[in-house]
Coordinates of C-alpha atoms in Angstrom, one line a residue:
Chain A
X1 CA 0.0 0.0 0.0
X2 CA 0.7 3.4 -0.3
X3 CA 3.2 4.8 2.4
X4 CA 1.9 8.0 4.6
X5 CA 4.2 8.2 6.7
X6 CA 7.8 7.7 5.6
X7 CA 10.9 7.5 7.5
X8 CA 14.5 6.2 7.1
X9 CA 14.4 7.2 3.7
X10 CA 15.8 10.8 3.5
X11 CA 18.7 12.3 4.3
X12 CA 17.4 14.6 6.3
X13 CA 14.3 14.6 9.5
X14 CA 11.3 16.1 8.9
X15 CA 8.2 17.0 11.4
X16 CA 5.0 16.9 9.4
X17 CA 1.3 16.5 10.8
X18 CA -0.1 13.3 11.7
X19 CA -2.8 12.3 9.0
X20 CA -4.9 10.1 11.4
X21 CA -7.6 10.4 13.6
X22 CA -6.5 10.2 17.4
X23 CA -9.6 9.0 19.0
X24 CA -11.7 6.8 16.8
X25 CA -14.5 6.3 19.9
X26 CA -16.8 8.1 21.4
X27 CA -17.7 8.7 24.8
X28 CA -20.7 6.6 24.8
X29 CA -18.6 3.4 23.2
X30 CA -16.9 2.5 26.7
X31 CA -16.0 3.7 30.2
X32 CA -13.4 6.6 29.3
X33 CA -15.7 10.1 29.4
X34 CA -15.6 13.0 27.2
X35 CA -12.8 14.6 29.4
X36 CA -11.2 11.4 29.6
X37 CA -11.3 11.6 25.6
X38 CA -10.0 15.2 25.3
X39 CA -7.4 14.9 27.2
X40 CA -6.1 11.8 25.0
X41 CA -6.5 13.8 21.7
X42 CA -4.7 16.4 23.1
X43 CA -1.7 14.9 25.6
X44 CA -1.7 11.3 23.8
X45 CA -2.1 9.4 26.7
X46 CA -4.1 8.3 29.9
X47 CA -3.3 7.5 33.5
X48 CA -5.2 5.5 35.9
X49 CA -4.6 4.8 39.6
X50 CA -5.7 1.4 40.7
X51 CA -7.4 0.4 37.6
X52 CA -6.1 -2.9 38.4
X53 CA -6.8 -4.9 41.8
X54 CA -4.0 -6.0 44.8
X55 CA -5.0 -9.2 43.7
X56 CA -4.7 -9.1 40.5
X57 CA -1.1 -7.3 40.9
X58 CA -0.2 -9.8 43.3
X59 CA -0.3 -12.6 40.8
X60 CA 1.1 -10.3 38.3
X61 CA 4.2 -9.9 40.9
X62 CA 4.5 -13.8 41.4
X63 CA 4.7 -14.5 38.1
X64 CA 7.2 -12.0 37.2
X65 CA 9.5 -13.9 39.6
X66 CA 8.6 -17.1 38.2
X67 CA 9.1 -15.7 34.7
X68 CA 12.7 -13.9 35.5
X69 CA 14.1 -16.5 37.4
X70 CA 13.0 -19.4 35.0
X71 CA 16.4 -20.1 32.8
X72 CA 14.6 -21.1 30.0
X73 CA 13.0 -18.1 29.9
X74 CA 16.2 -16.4 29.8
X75 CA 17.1 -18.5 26.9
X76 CA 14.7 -18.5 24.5
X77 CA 14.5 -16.1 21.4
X78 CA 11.1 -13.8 23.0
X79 CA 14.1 -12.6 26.1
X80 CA 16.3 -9.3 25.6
X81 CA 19.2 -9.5 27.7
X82 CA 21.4 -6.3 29.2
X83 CA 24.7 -6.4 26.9
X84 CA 26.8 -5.6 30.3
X85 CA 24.9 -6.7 32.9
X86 CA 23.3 -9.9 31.5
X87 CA 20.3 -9.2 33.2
X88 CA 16.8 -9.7 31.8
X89 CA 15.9 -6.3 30.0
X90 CA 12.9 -7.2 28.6
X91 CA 11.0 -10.4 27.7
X92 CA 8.3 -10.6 25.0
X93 CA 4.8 -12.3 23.8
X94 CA 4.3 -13.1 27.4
X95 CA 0.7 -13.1 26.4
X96 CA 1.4 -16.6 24.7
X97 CA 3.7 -18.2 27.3
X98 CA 1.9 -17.3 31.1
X99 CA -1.6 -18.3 30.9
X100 CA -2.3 -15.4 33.9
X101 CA -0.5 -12.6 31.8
X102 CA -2.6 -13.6 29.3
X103 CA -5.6 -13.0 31.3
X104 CA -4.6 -9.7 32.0
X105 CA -3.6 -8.7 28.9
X106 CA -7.5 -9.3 27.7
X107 CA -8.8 -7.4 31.0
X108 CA -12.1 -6.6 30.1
X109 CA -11.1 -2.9 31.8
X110 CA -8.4 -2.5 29.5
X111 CA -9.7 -3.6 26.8
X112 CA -13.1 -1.7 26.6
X113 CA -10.3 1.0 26.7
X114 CA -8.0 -0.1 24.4
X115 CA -11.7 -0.8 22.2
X116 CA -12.9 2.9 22.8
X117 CA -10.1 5.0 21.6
X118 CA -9.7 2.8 18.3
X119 CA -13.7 2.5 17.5
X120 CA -13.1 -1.2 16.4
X121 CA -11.9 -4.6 18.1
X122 CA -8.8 -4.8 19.2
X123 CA -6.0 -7.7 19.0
X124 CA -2.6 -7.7 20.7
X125 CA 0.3 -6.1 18.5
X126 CA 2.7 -7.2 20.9
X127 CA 3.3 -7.5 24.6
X128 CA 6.3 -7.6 26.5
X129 CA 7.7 -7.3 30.5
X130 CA 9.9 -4.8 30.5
X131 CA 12.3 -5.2 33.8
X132 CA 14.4 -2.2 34.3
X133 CA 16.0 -3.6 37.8
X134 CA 17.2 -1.2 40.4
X135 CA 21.0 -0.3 40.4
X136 CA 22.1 -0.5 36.6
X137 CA 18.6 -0.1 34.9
X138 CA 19.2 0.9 31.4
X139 CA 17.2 4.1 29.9
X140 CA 15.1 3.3 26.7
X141 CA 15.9 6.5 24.5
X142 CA 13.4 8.2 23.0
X143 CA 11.6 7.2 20.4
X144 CA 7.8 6.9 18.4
X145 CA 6.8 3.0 19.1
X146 CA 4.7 4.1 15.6
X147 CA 7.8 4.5 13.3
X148 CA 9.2 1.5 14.0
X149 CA 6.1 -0.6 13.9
X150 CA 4.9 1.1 10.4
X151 CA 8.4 1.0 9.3
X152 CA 9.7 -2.7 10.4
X153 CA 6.0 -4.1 10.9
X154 CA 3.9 -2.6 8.3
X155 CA 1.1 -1.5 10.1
X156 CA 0.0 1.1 8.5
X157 CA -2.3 3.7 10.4
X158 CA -2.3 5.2 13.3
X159 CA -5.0 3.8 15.3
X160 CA -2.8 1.6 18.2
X161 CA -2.8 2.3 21.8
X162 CA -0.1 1.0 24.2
X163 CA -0.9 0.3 27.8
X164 CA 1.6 0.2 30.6
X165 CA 1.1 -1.3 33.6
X166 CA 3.3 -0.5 36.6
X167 CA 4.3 -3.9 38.0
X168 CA 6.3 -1.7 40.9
X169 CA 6.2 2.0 41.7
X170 CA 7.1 4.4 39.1
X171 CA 8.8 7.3 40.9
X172 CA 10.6 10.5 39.6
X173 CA 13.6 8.4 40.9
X174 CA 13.8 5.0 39.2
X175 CA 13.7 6.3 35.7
X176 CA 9.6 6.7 35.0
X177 CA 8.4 6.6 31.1
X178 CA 8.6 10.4 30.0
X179 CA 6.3 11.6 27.3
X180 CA 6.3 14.5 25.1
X181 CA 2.4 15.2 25.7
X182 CA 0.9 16.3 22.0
X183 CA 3.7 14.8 20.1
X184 CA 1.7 12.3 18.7
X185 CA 0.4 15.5 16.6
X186 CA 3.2 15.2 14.7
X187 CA 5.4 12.5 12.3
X188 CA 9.0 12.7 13.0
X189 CA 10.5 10.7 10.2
X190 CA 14.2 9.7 11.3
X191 CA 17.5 9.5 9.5
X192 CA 19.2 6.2 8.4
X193 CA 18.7 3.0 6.7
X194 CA 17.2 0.1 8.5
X195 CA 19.8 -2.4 8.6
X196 CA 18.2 -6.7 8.2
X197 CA 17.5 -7.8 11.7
X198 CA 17.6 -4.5 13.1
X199 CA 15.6 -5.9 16.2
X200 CA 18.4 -8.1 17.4
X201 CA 20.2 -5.1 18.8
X202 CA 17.5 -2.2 18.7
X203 CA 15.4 -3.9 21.5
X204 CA 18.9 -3.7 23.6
X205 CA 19.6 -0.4 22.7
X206 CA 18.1 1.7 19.6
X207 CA 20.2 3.6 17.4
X208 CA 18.1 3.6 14.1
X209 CA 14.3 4.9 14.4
X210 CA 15.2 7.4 16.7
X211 CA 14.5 11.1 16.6
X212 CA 17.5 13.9 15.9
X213 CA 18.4 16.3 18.4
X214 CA 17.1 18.9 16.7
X215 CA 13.7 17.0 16.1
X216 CA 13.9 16.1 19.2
X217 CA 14.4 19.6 21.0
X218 CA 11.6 21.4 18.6
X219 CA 9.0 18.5 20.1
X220 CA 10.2 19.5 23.7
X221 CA 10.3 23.3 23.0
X222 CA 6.8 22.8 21.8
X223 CA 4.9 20.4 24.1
X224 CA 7.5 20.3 27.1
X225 CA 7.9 16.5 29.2
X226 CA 5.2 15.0 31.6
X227 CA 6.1 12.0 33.4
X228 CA 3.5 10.1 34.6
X229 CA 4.1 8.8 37.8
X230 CA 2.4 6.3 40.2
X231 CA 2.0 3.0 42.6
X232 CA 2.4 -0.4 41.5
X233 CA -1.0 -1.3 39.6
X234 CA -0.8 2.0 38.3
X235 CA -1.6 2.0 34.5
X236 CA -0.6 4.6 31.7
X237 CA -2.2 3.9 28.0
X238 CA -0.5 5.9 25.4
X239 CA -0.9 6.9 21.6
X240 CA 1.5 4.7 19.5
X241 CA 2.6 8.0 17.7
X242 CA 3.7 10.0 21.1
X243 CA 7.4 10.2 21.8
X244 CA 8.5 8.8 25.0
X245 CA 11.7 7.4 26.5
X246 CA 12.9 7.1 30.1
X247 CA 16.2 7.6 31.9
X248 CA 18.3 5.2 33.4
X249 CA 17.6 3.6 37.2
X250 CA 20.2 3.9 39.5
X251 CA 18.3 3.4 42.8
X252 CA 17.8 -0.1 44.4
X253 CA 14.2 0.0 43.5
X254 CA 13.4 -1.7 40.3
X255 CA 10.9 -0.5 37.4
X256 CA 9.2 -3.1 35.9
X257 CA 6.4 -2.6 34.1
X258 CA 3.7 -4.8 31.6
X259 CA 3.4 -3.5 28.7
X260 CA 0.7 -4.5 25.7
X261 CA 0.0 -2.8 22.6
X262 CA -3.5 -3.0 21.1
X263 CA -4.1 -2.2 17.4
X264 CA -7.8 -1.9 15.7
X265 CA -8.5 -4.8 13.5
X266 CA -8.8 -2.3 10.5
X267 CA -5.1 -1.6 10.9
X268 CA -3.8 -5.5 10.1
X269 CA 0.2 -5.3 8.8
X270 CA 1.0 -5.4 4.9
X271 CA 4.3 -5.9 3.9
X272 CA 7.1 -3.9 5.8
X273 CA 8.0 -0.5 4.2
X274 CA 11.3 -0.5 4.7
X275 CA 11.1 -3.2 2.0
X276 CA 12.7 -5.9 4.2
X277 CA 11.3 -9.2 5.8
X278 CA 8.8 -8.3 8.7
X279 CA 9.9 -9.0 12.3
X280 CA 8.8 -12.4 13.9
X281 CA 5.6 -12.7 15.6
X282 CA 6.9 -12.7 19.0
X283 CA 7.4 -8.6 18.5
X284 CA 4.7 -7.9 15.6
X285 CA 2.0 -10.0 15.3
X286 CA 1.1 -10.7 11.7
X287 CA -1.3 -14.4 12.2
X288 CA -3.3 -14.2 15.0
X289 CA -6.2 -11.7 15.3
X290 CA -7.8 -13.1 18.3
X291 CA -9.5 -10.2 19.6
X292 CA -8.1 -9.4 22.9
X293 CA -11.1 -9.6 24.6
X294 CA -10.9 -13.3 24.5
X295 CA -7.6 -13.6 26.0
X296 CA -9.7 -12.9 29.7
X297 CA -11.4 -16.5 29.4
X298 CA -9.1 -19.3 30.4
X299 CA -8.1 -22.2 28.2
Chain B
X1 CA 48.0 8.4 60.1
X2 CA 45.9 5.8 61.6
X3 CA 43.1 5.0 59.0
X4 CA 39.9 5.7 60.7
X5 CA 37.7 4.6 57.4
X6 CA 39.3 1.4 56.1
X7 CA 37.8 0.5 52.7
X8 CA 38.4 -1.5 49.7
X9 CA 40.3 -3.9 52.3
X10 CA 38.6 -6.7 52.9
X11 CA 36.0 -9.3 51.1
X12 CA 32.7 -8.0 52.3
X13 CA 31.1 -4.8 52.8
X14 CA 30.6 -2.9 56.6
X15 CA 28.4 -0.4 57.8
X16 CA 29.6 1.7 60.3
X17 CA 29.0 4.6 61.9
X18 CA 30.3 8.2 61.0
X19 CA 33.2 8.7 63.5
X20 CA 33.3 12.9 63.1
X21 CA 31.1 15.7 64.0
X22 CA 28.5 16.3 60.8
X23 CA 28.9 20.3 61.6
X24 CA 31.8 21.8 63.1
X25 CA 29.9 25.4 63.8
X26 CA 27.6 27.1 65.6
X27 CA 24.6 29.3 64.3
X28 CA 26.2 32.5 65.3
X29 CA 29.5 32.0 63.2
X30 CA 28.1 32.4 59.6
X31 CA 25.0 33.1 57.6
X32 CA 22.9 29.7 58.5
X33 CA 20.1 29.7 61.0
X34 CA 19.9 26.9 64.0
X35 CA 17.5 24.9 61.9
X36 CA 19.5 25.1 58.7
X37 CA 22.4 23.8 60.6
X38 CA 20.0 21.2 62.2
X39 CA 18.3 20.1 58.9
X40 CA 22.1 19.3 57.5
X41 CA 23.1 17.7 60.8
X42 CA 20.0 15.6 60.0
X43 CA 20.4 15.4 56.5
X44 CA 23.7 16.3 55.0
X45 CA 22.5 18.5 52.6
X46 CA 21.2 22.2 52.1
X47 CA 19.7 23.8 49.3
X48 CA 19.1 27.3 48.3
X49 CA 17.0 28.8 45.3
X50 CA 18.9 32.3 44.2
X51 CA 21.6 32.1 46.3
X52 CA 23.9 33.8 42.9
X53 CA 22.6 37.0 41.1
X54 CA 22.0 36.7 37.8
X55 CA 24.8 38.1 36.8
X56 CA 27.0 36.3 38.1
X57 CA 25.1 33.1 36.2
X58 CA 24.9 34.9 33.1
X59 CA 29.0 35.4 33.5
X60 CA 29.1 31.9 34.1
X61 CA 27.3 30.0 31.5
X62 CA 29.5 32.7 28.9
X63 CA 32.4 30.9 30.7
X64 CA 31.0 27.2 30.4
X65 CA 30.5 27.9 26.6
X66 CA 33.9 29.2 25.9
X67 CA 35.2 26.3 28.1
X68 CA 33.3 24.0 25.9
X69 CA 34.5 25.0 22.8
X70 CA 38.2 25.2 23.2
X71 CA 39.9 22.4 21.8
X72 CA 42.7 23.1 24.6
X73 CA 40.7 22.3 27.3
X74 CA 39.1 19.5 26.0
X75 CA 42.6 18.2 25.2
X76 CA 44.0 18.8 28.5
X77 CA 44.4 16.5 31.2
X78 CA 41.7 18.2 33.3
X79 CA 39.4 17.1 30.8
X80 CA 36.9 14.0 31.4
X81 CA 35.7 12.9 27.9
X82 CA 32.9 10.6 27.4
X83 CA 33.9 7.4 26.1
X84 CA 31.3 6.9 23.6
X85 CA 30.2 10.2 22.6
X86 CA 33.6 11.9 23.1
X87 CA 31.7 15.2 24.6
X88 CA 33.5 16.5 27.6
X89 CA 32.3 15.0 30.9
X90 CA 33.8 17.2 33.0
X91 CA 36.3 19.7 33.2
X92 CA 38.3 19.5 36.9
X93 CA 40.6 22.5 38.5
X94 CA 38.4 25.2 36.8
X95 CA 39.4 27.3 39.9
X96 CA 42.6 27.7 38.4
X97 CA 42.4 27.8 34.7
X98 CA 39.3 30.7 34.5
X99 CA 39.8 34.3 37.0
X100 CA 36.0 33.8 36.5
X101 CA 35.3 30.5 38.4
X102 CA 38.2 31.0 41.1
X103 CA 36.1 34.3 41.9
X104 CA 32.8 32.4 41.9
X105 CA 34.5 29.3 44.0
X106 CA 35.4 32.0 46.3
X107 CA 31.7 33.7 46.5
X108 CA 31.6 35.4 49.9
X109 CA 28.3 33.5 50.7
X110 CA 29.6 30.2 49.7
X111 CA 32.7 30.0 51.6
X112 CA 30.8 31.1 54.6
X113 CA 29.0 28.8 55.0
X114 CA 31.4 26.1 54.6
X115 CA 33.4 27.5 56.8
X116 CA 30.4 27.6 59.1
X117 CA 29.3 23.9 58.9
X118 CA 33.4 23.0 58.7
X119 CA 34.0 25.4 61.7
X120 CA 37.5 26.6 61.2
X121 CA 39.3 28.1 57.1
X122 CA 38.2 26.5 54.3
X123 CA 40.8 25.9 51.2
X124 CA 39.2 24.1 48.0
X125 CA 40.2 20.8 47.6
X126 CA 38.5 20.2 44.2
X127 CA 36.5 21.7 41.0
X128 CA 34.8 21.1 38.3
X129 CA 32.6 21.7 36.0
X130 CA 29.9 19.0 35.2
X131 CA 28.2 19.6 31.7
X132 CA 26.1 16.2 31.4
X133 CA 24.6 17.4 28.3
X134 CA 21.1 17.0 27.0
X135 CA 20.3 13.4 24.6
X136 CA 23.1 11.2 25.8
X137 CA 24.2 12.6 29.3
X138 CA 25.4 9.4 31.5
X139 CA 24.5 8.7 34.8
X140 CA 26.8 9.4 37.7
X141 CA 26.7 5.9 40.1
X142 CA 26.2 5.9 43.8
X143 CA 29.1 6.6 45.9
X144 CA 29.9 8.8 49.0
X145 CA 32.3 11.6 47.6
X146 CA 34.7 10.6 51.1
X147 CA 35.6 7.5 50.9
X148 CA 37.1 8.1 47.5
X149 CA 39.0 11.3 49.2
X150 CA 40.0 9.7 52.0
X151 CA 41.5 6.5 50.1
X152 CA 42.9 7.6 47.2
X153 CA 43.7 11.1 48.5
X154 CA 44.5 10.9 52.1
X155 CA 41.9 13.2 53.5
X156 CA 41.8 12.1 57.0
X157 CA 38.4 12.9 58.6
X158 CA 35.0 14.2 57.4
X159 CA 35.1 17.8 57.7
X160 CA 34.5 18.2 53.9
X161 CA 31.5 19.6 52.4
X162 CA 30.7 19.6 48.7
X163 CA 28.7 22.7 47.1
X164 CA 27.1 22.4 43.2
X165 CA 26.0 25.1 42.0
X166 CA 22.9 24.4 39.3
X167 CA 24.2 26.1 36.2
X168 CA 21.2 24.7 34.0
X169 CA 17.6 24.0 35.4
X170 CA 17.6 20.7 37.9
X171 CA 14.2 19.0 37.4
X172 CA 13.0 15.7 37.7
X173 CA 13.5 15.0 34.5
X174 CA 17.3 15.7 33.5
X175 CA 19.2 13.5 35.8
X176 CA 19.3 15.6 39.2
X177 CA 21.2 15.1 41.7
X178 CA 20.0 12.5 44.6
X179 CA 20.7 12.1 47.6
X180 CA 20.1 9.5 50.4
X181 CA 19.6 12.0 53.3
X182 CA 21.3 10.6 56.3
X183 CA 23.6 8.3 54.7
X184 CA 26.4 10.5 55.9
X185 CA 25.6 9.2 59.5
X186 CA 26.8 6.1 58.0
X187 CA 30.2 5.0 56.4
X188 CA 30.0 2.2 54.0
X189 CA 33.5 0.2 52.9
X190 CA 33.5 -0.7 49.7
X191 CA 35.2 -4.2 48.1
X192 CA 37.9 -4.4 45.7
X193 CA 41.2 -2.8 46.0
X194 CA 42.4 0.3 43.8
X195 CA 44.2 0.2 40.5
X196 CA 47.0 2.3 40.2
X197 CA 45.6 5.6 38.0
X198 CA 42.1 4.7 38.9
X199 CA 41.1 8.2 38.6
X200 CA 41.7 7.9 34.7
X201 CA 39.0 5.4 34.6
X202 CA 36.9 6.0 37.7
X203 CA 35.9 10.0 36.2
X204 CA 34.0 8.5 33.0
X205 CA 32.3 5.4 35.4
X206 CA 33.4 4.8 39.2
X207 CA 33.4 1.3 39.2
X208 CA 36.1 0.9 42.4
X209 CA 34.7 2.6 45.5
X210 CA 31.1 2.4 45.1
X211 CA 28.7 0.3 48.1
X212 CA 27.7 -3.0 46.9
X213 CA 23.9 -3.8 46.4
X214 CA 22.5 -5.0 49.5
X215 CA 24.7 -2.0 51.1
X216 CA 22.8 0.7 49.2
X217 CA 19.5 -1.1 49.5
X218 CA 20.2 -1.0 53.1
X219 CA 20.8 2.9 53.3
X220 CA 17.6 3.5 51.2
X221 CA 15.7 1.6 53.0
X222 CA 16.6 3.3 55.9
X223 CA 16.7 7.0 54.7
X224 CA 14.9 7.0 51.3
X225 CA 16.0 9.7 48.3
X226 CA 16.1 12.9 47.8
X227 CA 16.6 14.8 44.4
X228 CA 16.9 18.8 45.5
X229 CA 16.1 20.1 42.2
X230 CA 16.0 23.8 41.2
X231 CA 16.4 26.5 39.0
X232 CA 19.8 27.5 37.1
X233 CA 21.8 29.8 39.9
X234 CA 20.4 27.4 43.1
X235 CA 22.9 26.1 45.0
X236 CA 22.9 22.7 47.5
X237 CA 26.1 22.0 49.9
X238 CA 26.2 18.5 50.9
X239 CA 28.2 16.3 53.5
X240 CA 31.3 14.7 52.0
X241 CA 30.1 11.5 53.0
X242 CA 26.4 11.4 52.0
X243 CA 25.2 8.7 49.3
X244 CA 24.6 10.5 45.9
X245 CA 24.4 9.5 42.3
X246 CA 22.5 10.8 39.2
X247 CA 20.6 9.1 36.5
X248 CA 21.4 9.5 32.9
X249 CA 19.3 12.3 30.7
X250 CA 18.1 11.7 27.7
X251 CA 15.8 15.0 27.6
X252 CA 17.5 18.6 25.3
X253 CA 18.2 20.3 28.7
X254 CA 21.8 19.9 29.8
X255 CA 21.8 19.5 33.6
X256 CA 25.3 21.4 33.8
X257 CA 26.5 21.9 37.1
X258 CA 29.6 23.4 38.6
X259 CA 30.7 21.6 41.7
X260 CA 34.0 22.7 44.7
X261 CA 34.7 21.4 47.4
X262 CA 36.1 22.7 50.8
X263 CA 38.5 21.5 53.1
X264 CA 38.8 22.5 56.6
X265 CA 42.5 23.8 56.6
X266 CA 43.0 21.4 59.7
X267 CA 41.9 18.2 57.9
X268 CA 44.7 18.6 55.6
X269 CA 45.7 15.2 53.1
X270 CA 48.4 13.1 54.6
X271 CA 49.9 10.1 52.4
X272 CA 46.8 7.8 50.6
X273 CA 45.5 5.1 53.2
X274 CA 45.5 2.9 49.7
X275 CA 49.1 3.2 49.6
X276 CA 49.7 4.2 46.2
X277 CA 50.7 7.3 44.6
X278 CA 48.2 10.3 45.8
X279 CA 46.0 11.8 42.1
X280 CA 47.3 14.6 40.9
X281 CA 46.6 18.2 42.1
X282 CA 44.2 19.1 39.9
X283 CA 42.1 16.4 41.1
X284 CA 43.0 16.3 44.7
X285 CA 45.4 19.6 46.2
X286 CA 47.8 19.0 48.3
X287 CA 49.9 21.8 48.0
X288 CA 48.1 25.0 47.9
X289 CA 46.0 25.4 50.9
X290 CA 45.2 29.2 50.3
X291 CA 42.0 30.3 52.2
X292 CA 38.9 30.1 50.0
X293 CA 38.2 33.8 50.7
X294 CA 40.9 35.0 48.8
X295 CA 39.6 33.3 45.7
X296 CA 37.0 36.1 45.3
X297 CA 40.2 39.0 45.2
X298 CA 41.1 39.8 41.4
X299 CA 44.8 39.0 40.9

């Protein structure tokens, strides 16, 4: 299909206007209200205190510890490990492989969400646990999750929502996701050629996909930084086009977070437009477009 | 000299408790109140919005950026580069090599206060400019500013305090400063003995003389964090030996900082209790112990 949103083809960044709707629901279609919705459209994202119950954070917590401890885990191709530390960085599709992260990645709260700001049904782009331990927590630099996923995945609209959900306390200490509120208003394309199997080594750190300085500084100039900040079970859903990043985490308390992306079933992948072969379907699903609400119901 | 603070001597980590007197004044002897001196006892850390003019911040951001620029100093040994990006880190001994910053380390109101909380003549042991610049600044690991003094310099006993002046905004954002308030009640020996010429490493990532994990956990358990943050031209002194670290920043704003510290002229360095060769002077004097005062005197 016909690319809209370019990037990683010019020489040179540019900033243009998104060409996409940001909410696609109305505040009759699910539980967020018309406030709730404005402030979306205009900040691209959402946070929610205790949307999520002790209980089921508890389980959550459990099976983080299962999950991080379990060498197999470690092992297999869906884990990012810390080039210095060896530590677990990040460990994806964790909707297929723990039946209870499953469950809540169809929670019927997050998904009438999720279903609301798209206007459609939603399925599960990807999901991941992102660990960022205490002491030598790595940042994530900043970065559109929408470039890469149009770019290396195909998808090709903007109607995705991510949803993050604080597994432990995000303070201003341990290195809390940091959004450029409104940036999803725009389309930074970036600089440099997407080199074949670029997700080997951008999921560790990202060097291509990634917005100039100067981008990067007219964005903040703009729209300034809000970091949303909260207790465990805290959850943050976010427009797949807003820039966001976090810094690194020094302090002994770690910031691990669950992290699922939604995307409407209207917005399915096509081919890759960088032109090279798509990503596997552990990062960018491309087979299975089980709508997410039925990942709640066990099996 | 007896060694008061053995570290980096044996196999395992201690926690101890401070040995020396947190302030060495009284409230009549300098410009801070009985609860200023009683928040830093408590503490060991004071900070002050607009304690400069803005003048003399103006003068000294023209400084920074003429510092910046000059291929001599970034060639010159008193230069701390990156090792990735190859931006200066740090520049050390800028009370010597700009009339400027001499007069500014010699500020009326700074040097009386330290010689307040250190409760006799101050000289300056150390400065340095800290740029950490906006995108790619790197984080500054946990240590307690002493035990590295009192190792690989020979400064006997902690009647040190360190001042950093905010030369860019400090918000939560930009990798502020923070500090675990109380930890200079505490003295924590670290493991692993020192190379010779740590310093050339240690300045781009202090990887000798920094507590272990379940040391710092401890501490923060204990005490909690921190982050004084504040506009350019604020100012916070803090204890020599109080746990501090800063996270990367990824965000445009540099969080530049420029950072001296006093000596009491009665704690003077004797021979390094690591029993190597003491750093050089630029990082650590031992020869000139001219009052702080005089600093702010053109010559």
């Amino acid at each position: 299909g016909e690319d809209r949103y370019p990037s990683r083809v010019a020489t040179k960044a540019t900033i243009t206007d998104r060409k996409d709707p940001v909410v696609y629901g109305r505040a009759g279609d699910g539980p967020l209200s018309e406030s709730e919705l404005r402030f979306y459209q205009d900040n691209g994202y959402l946070s929610f205190d205790g949307l999520l119950s002790a209980d089921d954070l508890a389980a959550c917590l459990n099976e983080l510890q299962r999950l991080r401890t379990d060498d197999a885990v470690k092992a297999s191709p869906e884990a990012v490990i810390e080039p210095e530390s060896r530590e677990l960085r990040s460990v994806f599709s964790i909707h297929k492989s723990s039946a209870l992260l499953r469950r809540l990645c169809g929670h019927p709260r997050l998904v009438a969400i999720a279903r609301q700001l798209l206007g459609s049904e939603v399925y599960i782009h990807q999901s991941r646990i992102n660990y960022k331990g205490g002491f030598r927590g790595k940042e994530f630099y900043w970065h559109s999750d929408f470039e890469t996923w149009h770019v290396e995945d195909g998808v090709p609209a903007m109607r995705m929502v991510s949803c993050s959900i604080a597994l432990t306390p995000n303070t201003s200490h341990n290195g809390p996701l940091m959004i450029v509120p409104g940036s999803h208003q725009r389309y930074v394309s970036c600089v440099g050629e997407t080199p074949d199997d670029n997700y080997k080594s951008s999921l560790k750190r990202q060097e291509v996909g990634v917005p100039d300085d100067a981008s990067l500084t007219q964005l903040v100039d703009e729209f300034g930084i809000a970091a949303p900040i909260g207790p465990a079970g805290s959850v943050t859903f976010f427009e797949c086009n807003a820039m966001h990043g976090s810094n690194s985490n020094i302090t002994p308390m770690p910031r691990s977070n669950l992290f699922v992306v939604y995307n409407s079933v209207e917005n399915k992948p096509v081919a890759p437009f960088c032109g090279l072969e798509p990503r596997p379907n552990f990062i960018a699903e491309r087979e299975d477009f089980t709508p997410a609400a039925e990942l709640a119901k066990d099996r």
